[in-house]
Short mmCIF file of C-alpha atoms in Angstrom, two decimals:
data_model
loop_
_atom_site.label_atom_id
_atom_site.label_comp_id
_atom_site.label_asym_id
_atom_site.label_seq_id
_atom_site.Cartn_x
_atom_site.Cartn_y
_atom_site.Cartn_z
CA UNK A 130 -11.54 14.90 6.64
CA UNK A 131 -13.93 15.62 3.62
CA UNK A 132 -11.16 13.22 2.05
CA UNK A 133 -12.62 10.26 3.35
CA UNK A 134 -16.14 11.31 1.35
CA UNK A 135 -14.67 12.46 -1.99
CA UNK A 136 -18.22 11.94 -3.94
CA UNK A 137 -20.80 12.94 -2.46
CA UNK A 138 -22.73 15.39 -3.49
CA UNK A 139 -21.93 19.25 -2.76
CA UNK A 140 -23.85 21.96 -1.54
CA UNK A 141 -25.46 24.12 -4.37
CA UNK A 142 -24.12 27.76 -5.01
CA UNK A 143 -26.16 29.90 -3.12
CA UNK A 144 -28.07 32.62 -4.76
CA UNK A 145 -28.45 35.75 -2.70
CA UNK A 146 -31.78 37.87 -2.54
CA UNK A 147 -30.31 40.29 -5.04
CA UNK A 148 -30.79 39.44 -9.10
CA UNK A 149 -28.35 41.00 -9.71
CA UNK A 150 -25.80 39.50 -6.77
CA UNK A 151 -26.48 35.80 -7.58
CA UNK A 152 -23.61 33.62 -7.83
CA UNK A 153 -24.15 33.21 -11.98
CA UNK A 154 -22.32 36.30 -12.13
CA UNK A 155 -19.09 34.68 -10.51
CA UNK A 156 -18.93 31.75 -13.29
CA UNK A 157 -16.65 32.00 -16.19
CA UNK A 158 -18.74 34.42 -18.83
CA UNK A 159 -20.64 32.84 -21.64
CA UNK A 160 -18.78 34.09 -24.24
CA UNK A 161 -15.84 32.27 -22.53
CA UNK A 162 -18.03 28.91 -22.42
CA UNK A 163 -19.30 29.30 -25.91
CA UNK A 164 -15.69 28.95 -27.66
CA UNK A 165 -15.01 26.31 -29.33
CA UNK A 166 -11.35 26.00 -28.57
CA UNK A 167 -9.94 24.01 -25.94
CA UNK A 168 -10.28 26.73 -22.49
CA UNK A 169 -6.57 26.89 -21.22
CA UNK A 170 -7.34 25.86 -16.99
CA UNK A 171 -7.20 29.55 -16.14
CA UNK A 172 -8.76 31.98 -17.92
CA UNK A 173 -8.29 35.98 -17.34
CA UNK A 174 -11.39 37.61 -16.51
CA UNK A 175 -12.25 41.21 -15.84
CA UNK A 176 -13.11 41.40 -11.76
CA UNK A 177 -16.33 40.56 -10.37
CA UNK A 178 -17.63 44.19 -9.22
CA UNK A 179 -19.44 43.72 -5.61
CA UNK A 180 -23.22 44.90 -5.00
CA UNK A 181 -23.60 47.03 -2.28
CA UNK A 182 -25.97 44.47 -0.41
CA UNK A 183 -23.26 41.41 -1.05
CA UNK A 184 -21.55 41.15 1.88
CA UNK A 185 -19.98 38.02 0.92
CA UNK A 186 -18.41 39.23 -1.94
CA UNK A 187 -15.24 40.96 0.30
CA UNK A 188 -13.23 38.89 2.48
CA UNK A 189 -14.76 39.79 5.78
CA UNK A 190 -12.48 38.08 8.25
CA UNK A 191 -9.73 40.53 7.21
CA UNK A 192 -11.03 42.25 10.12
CA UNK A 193 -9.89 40.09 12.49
CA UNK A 194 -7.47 37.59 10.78
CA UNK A 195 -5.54 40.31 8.87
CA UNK A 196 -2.24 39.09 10.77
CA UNK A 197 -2.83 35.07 10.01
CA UNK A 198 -2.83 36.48 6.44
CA UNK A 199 0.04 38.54 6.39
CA UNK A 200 1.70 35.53 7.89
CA UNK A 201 0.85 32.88 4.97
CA UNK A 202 1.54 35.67 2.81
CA UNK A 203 5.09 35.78 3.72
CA UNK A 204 5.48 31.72 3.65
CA UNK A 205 4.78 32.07 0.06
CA UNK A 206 7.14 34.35 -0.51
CA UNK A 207 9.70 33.08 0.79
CA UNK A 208 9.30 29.93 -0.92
CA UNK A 209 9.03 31.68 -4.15
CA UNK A 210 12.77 32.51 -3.85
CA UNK A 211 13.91 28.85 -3.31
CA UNK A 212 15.54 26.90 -5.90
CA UNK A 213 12.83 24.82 -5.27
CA UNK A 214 10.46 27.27 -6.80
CA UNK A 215 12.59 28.38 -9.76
CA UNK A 216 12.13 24.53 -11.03
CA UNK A 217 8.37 24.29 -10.17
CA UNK A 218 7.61 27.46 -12.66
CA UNK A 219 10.11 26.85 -15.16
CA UNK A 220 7.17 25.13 -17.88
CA UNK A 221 4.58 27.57 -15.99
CA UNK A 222 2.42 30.00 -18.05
CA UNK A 223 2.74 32.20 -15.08
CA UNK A 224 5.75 33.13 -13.92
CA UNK A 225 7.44 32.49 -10.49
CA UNK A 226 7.97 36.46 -11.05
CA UNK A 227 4.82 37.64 -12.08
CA UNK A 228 3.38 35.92 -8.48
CA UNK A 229 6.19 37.41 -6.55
CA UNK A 230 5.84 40.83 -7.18
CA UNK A 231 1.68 40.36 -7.32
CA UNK A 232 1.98 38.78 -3.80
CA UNK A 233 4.57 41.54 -2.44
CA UNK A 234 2.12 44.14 -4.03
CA UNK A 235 -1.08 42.55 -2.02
CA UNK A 236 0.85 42.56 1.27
CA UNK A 237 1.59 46.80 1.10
CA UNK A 238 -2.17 46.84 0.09
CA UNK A 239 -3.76 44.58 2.75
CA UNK A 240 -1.61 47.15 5.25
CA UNK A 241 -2.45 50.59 3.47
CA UNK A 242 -5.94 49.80 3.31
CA UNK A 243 -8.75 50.81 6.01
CA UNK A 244 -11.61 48.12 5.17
CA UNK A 245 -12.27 45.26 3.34
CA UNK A 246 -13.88 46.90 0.93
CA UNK A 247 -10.94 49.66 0.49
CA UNK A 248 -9.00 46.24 0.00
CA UNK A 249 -11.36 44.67 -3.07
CA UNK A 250 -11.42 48.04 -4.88
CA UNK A 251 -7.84 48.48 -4.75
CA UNK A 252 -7.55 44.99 -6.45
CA UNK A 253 -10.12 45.62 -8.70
CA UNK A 254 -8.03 48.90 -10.49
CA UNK A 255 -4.46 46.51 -9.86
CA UNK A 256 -5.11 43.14 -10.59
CA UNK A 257 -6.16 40.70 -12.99
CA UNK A 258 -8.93 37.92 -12.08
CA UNK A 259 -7.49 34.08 -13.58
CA UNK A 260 -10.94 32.37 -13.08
CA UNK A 261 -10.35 28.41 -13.12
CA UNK A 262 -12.41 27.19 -15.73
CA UNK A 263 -13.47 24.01 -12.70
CA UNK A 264 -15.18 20.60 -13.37
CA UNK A 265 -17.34 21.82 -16.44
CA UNK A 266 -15.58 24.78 -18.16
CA UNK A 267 -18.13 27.15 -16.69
CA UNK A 268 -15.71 28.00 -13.42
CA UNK A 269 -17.63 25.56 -10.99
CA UNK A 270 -14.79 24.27 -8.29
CA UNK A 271 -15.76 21.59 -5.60
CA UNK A 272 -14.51 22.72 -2.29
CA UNK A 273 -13.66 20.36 0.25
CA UNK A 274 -11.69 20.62 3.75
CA UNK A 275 -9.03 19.15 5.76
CA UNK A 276 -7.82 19.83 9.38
CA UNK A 277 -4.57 18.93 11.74
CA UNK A 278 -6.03 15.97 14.16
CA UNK A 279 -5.29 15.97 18.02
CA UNK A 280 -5.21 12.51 19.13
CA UNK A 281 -3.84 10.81 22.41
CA UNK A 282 -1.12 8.28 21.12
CA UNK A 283 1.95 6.28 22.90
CA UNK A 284 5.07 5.64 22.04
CA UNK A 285 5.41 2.20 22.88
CA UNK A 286 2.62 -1.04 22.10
CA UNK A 287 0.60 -2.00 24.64
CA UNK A 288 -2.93 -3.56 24.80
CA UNK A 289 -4.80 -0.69 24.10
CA UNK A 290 -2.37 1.37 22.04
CA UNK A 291 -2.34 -1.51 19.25
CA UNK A 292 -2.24 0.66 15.73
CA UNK A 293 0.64 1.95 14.43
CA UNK A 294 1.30 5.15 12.37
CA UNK A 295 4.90 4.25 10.27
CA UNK A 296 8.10 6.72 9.53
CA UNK A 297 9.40 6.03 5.74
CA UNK A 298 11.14 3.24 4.75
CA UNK A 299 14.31 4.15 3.78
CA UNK A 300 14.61 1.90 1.00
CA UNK A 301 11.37 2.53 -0.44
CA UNK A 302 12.93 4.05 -3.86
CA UNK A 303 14.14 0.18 -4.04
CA UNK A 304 10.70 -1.14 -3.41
CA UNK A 305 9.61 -3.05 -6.89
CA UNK A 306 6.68 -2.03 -8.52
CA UNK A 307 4.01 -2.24 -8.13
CA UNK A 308 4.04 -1.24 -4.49
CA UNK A 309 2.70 -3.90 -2.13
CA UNK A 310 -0.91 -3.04 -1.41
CA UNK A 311 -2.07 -1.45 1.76
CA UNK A 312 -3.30 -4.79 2.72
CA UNK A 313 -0.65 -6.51 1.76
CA UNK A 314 1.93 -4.30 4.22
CA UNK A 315 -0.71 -4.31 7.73
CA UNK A 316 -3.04 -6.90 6.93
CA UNK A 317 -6.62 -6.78 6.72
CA UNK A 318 -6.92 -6.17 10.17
CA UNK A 319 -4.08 -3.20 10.35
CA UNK A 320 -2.02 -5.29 12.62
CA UNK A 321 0.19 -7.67 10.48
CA UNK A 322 2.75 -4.55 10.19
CA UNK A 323 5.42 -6.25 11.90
CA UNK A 324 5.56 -9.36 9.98
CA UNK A 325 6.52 -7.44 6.39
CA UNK A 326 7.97 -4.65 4.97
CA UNK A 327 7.03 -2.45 7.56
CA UNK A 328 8.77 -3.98 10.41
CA UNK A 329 11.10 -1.60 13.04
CA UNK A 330 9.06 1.90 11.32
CA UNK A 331 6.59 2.18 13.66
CA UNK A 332 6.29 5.81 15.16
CA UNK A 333 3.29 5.66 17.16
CA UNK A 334 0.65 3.35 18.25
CA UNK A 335 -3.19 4.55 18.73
CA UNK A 336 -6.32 3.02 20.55
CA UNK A 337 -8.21 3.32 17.48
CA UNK A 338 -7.59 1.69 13.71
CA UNK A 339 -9.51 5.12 12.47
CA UNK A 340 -6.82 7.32 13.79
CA UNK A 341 -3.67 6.83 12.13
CA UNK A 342 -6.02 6.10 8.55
CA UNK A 343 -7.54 9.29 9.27
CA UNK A 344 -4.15 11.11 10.05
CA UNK A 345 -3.23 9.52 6.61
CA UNK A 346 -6.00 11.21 4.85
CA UNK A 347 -4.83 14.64 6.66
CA UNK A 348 -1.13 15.09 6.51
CA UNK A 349 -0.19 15.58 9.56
CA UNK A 350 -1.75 15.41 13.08
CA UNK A 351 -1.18 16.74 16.85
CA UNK A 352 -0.47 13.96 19.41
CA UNK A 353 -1.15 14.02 23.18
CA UNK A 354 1.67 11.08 24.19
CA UNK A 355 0.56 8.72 27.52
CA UNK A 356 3.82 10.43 29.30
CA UNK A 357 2.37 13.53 29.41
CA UNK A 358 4.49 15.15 26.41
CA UNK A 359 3.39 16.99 23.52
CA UNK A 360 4.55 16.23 19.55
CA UNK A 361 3.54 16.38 16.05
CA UNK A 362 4.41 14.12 13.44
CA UNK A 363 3.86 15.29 9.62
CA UNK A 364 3.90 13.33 5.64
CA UNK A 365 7.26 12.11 4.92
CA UNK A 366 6.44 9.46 1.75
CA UNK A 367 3.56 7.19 0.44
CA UNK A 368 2.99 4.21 -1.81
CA UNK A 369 2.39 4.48 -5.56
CA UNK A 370 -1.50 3.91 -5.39
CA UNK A 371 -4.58 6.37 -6.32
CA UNK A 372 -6.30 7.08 -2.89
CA UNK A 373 -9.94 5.59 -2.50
CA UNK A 374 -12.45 7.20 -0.30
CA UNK A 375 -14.16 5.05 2.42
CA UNK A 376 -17.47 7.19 1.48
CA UNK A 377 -17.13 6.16 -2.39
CA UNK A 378 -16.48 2.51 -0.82
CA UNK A 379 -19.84 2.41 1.20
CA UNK A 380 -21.78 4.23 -1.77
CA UNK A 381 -20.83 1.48 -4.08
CA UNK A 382 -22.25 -0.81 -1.73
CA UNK A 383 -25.12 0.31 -1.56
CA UNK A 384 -24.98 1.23 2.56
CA UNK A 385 -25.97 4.89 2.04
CA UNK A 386 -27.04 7.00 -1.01
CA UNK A 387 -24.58 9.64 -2.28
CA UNK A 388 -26.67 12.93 -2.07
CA UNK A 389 -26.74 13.49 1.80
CA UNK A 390 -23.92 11.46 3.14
CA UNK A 391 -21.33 13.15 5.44
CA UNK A 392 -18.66 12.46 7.59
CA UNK A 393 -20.78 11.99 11.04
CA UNK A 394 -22.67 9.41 8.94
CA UNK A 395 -19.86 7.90 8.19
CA UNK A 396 -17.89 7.95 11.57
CA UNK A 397 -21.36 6.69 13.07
CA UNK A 398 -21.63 3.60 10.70
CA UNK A 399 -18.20 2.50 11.87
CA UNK A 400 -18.26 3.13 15.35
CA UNK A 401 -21.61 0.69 15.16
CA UNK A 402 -19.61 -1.62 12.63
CA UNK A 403 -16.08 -1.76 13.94
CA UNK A 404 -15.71 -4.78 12.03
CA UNK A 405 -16.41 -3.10 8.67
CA UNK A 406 -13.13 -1.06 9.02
CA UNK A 407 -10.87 -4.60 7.60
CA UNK A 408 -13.28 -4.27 4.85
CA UNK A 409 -13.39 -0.80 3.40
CA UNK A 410 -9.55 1.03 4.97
CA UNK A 411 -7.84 -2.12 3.04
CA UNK A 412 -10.25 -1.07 -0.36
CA UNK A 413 -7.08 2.03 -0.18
CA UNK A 414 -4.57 0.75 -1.50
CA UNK A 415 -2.46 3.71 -1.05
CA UNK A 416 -0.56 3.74 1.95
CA UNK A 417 1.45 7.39 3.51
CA UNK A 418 4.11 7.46 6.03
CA UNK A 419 5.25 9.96 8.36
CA UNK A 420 8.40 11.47 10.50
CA UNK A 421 8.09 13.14 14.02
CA UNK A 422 8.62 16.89 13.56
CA UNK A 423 8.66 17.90 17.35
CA UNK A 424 6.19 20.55 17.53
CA UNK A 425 6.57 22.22 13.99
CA UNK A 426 3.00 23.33 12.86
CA UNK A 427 1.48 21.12 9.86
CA UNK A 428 3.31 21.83 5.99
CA UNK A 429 1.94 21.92 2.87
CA UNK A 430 3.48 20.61 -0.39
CA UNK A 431 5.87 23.61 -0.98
CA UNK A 432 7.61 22.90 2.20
CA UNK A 433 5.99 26.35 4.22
CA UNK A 434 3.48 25.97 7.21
CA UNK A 435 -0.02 25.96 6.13
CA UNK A 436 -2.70 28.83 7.57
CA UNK A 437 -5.94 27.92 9.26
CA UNK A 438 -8.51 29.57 6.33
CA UNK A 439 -5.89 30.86 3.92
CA UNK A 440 -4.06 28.16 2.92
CA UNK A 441 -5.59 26.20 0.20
CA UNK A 442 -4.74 22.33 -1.71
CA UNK A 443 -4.63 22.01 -5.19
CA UNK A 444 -3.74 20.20 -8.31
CA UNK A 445 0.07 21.38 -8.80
CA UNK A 446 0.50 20.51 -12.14
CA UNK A 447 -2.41 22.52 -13.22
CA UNK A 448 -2.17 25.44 -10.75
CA UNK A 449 0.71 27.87 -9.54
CA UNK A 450 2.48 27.02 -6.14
CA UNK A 451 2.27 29.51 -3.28
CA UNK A 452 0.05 31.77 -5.61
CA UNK A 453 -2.60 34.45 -4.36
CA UNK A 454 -5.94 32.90 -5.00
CA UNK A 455 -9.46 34.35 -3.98
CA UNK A 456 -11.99 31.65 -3.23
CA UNK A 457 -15.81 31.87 -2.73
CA UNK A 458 -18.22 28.69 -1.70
CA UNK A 459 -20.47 28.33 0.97
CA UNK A 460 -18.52 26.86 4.21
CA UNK A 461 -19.58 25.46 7.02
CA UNK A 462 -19.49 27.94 10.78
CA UNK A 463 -19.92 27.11 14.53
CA UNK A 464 -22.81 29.69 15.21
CA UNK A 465 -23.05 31.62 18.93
CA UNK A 466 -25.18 28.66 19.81
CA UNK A 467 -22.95 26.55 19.09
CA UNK A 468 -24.47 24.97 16.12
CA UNK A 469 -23.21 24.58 12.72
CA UNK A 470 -24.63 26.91 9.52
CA UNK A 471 -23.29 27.30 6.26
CA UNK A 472 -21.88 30.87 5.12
CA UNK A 473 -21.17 31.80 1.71
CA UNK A 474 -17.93 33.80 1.99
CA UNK A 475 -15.17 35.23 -0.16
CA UNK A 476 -11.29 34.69 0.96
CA UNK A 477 -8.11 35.39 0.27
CA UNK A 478 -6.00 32.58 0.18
CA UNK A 479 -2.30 30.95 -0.84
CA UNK A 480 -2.12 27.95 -3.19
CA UNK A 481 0.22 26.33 -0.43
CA UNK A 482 -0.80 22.38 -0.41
CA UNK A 483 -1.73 19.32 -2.54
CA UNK A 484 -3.48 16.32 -1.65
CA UNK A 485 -3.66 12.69 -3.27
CA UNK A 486 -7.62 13.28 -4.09
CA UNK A 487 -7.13 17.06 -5.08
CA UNK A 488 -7.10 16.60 -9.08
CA UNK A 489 -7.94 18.74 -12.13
CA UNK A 490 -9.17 22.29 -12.15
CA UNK A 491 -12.30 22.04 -10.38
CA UNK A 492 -11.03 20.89 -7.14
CA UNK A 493 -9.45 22.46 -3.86
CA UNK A 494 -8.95 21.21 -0.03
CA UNK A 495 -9.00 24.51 2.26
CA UNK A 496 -7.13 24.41 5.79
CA UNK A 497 -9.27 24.59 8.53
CA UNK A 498 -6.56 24.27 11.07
CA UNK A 499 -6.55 21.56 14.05
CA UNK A 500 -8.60 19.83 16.53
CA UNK A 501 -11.95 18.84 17.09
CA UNK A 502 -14.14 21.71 16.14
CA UNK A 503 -11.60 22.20 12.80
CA UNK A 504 -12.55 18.44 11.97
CA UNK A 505 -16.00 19.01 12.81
CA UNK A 506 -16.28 21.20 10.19
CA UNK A 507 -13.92 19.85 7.64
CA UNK A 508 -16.60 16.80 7.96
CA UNK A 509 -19.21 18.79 6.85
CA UNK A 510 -17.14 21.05 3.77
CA UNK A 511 -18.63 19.66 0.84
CA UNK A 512 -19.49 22.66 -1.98
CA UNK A 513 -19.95 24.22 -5.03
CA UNK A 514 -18.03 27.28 -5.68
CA UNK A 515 -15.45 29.80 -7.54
CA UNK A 516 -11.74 29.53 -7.63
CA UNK A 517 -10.00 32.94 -8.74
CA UNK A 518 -5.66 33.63 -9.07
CA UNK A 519 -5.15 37.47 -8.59
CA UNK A 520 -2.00 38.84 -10.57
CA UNK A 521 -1.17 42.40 -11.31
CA UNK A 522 -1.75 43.72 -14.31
CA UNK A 523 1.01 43.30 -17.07
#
């Protein structure tokens, strides 16, 4: 969802009480900064030791979520021993090896160990911390979210069901260059689909224009049908445009400032200015399409089923697919009173995804799984923090 507000400004890192324990100590050292060669995008780095009063430096939800990991664990290794991965590594700096065995070595940890903190001392003596050097060589990664959406859809038009999500065309590879324009295949209005290029491919229709953008922005999405059945549909192909937020759009206009805007602003502006949406969805040129997949839960870009909170989007020509990462950034919680605050964790995630506004090294979208509270607080993950790739030792 945070997709749709690449730009605005992010949440600062969060010192805690402790000198000693504020986040400084999790950037890329200064020696590291003060080089004057070109920093390679990961750079090794001894571990970050934890204070005794940090308890966000140790994943925490290992606790309770110790399965969900093992799970994503074993997605990523069995992609690792796909053809498929044996081309993605062969210019990588890392090999598809080196994260096999470091990944397989985790997994009998994560078991053998009692406690979290049993778990981060353990990787501390076994593996090697490859700190992302981020947006400005000093290790400082913008974090962002994105969630599975669960909207009511039909299979056929009708005169409330009028906006269509589309499968791929299957001659797109003959499509000349470049692509016709998002406007240019639906119209300003998102309803000229028929007349064009995209003609017979509609999958579903929705009530509202928002929806099937918004699934575009997302991936994938979780559809209630009007017949009472249950499906999913999931990417299949897009145009060859750069995506462009709608936040970015309204900024530039000068509707809202950048520091402070989120997605409920956003969602609110529209849903008082309907009319706005032919303006700023056709400023996207890009355009995605999708394929029913009957139920399968949402994939990420190495073809395995991404992990509410340990699956993670990133830049895959700069980073290593289905690698073990640890992350740290403030994200956003629904409290016991139901209200939203802002934890600064640590987590163990797998490098499992991409997205079309995930790029460089200081950028990552983390999986907050699907539905309404998920998007709830995907709208709200905007935030500075640390990006880490744990391999054993050579």
């Amino acid at each position: 969802m945070t997709s749709l507000i690449v730009g605005i400004q992010p949440l600062p890192n969060q010192e805690l009480a402790s000198p000693e324990c504020r986040l400084g100590k999790w950037n890329l050292p200064a020696l590291v900064n003060s080089t004057k060669k070109k920093l390679p995008v990961l750079v090794p780095r001894i571990p970050v030791s934890c204070c005794q009063e940090d308890i966000s430096c140790v994943d925490q939800a290992i606790d309770h979520d110790k399965k969900s990991l093992l799970k994503s664990i074993d997605y990523s290794l069995k992609y690792l021993q796909t053809e498929r991965a044996i081309r993605a590594y062969q210019k990588s700096a890392i090999t598809r090896e080196r994260v096999y065995n470091s990944l397989q070595r985790f997994r009998q940890l994560l078991i053998s160990t009692k406690s979290p903190q049993q778990l981060q001392t353990a990787i501390e003596k076994e593996f090697v911390f490859y700190q992302s050097i981020g947006r400005d060589s000093k290790g400082t990664v913008l974090f962002t979210a994105y969630y599975e959406p669960l909207y009511l859809a039909s299979r056929q038009p009708t005169k409330e069901f009028r906006y269509p999500a589309y499968r791929y065309p299957a001659d797109l590879a003959s499509w000349t260059k470049p692509h016709p324009t998002r406007s240019e295949l639906e119209g300003a209005d998102g309803l000229q689909g028929s007349k064009g290029k995209l003609k017979g491919l509609e999958l579903f229709w929705f009530r509202d224009r928002l929806e099937p953008y918004i699934i575009q922005i997302q991936g994938s999405a979780k559809l209630k049908l009007t017949d009472g059945t249950q499906t999913t549909i999931g990417y299949a192909g897009n145009t060859a445009y750069n995506y462009r937020s709608l936040g970015r759009s309204l900024v530039d206009d000068g509707k809202f400032p950048l520091e402070g805007l989120n997605m409920p602003i956003i969602l609110d502006y529209f849903r008082k200015y309907p009319q706005d949406l032919n303006i700023y969805i056709p400023r996207d040129k890009s355009f995605v399409f999708f394929q029913e997949t009957y139920g399968k839960p949402a994939q990420g870009s190495i073809g395995v089923p991404v992990t509410p909170e340990r699956s993670i989007a990133t830049d895959k020509s700069l980073m290593p697919p289905g690698a073990l990462a640890l992350i740290r950034a403030p994200f956003p919680y629904i409290n016991q009173s139901n209200k939203i605050e802002h934890r600064l964790v640590s987590r163990y995630v797998l490098d499992q995804d991409t997205g079309g506004a995930i790029k460089g090294a200081g950028r990552v979208d983390y999986f907050l799984g699907t539905g309404e509270s998920a998007g709830e607080r995907a709208g709200l993950t905007v935030s500075n923090g640390q990006l880490f790739y744990l391999l054993l030792k050579p």
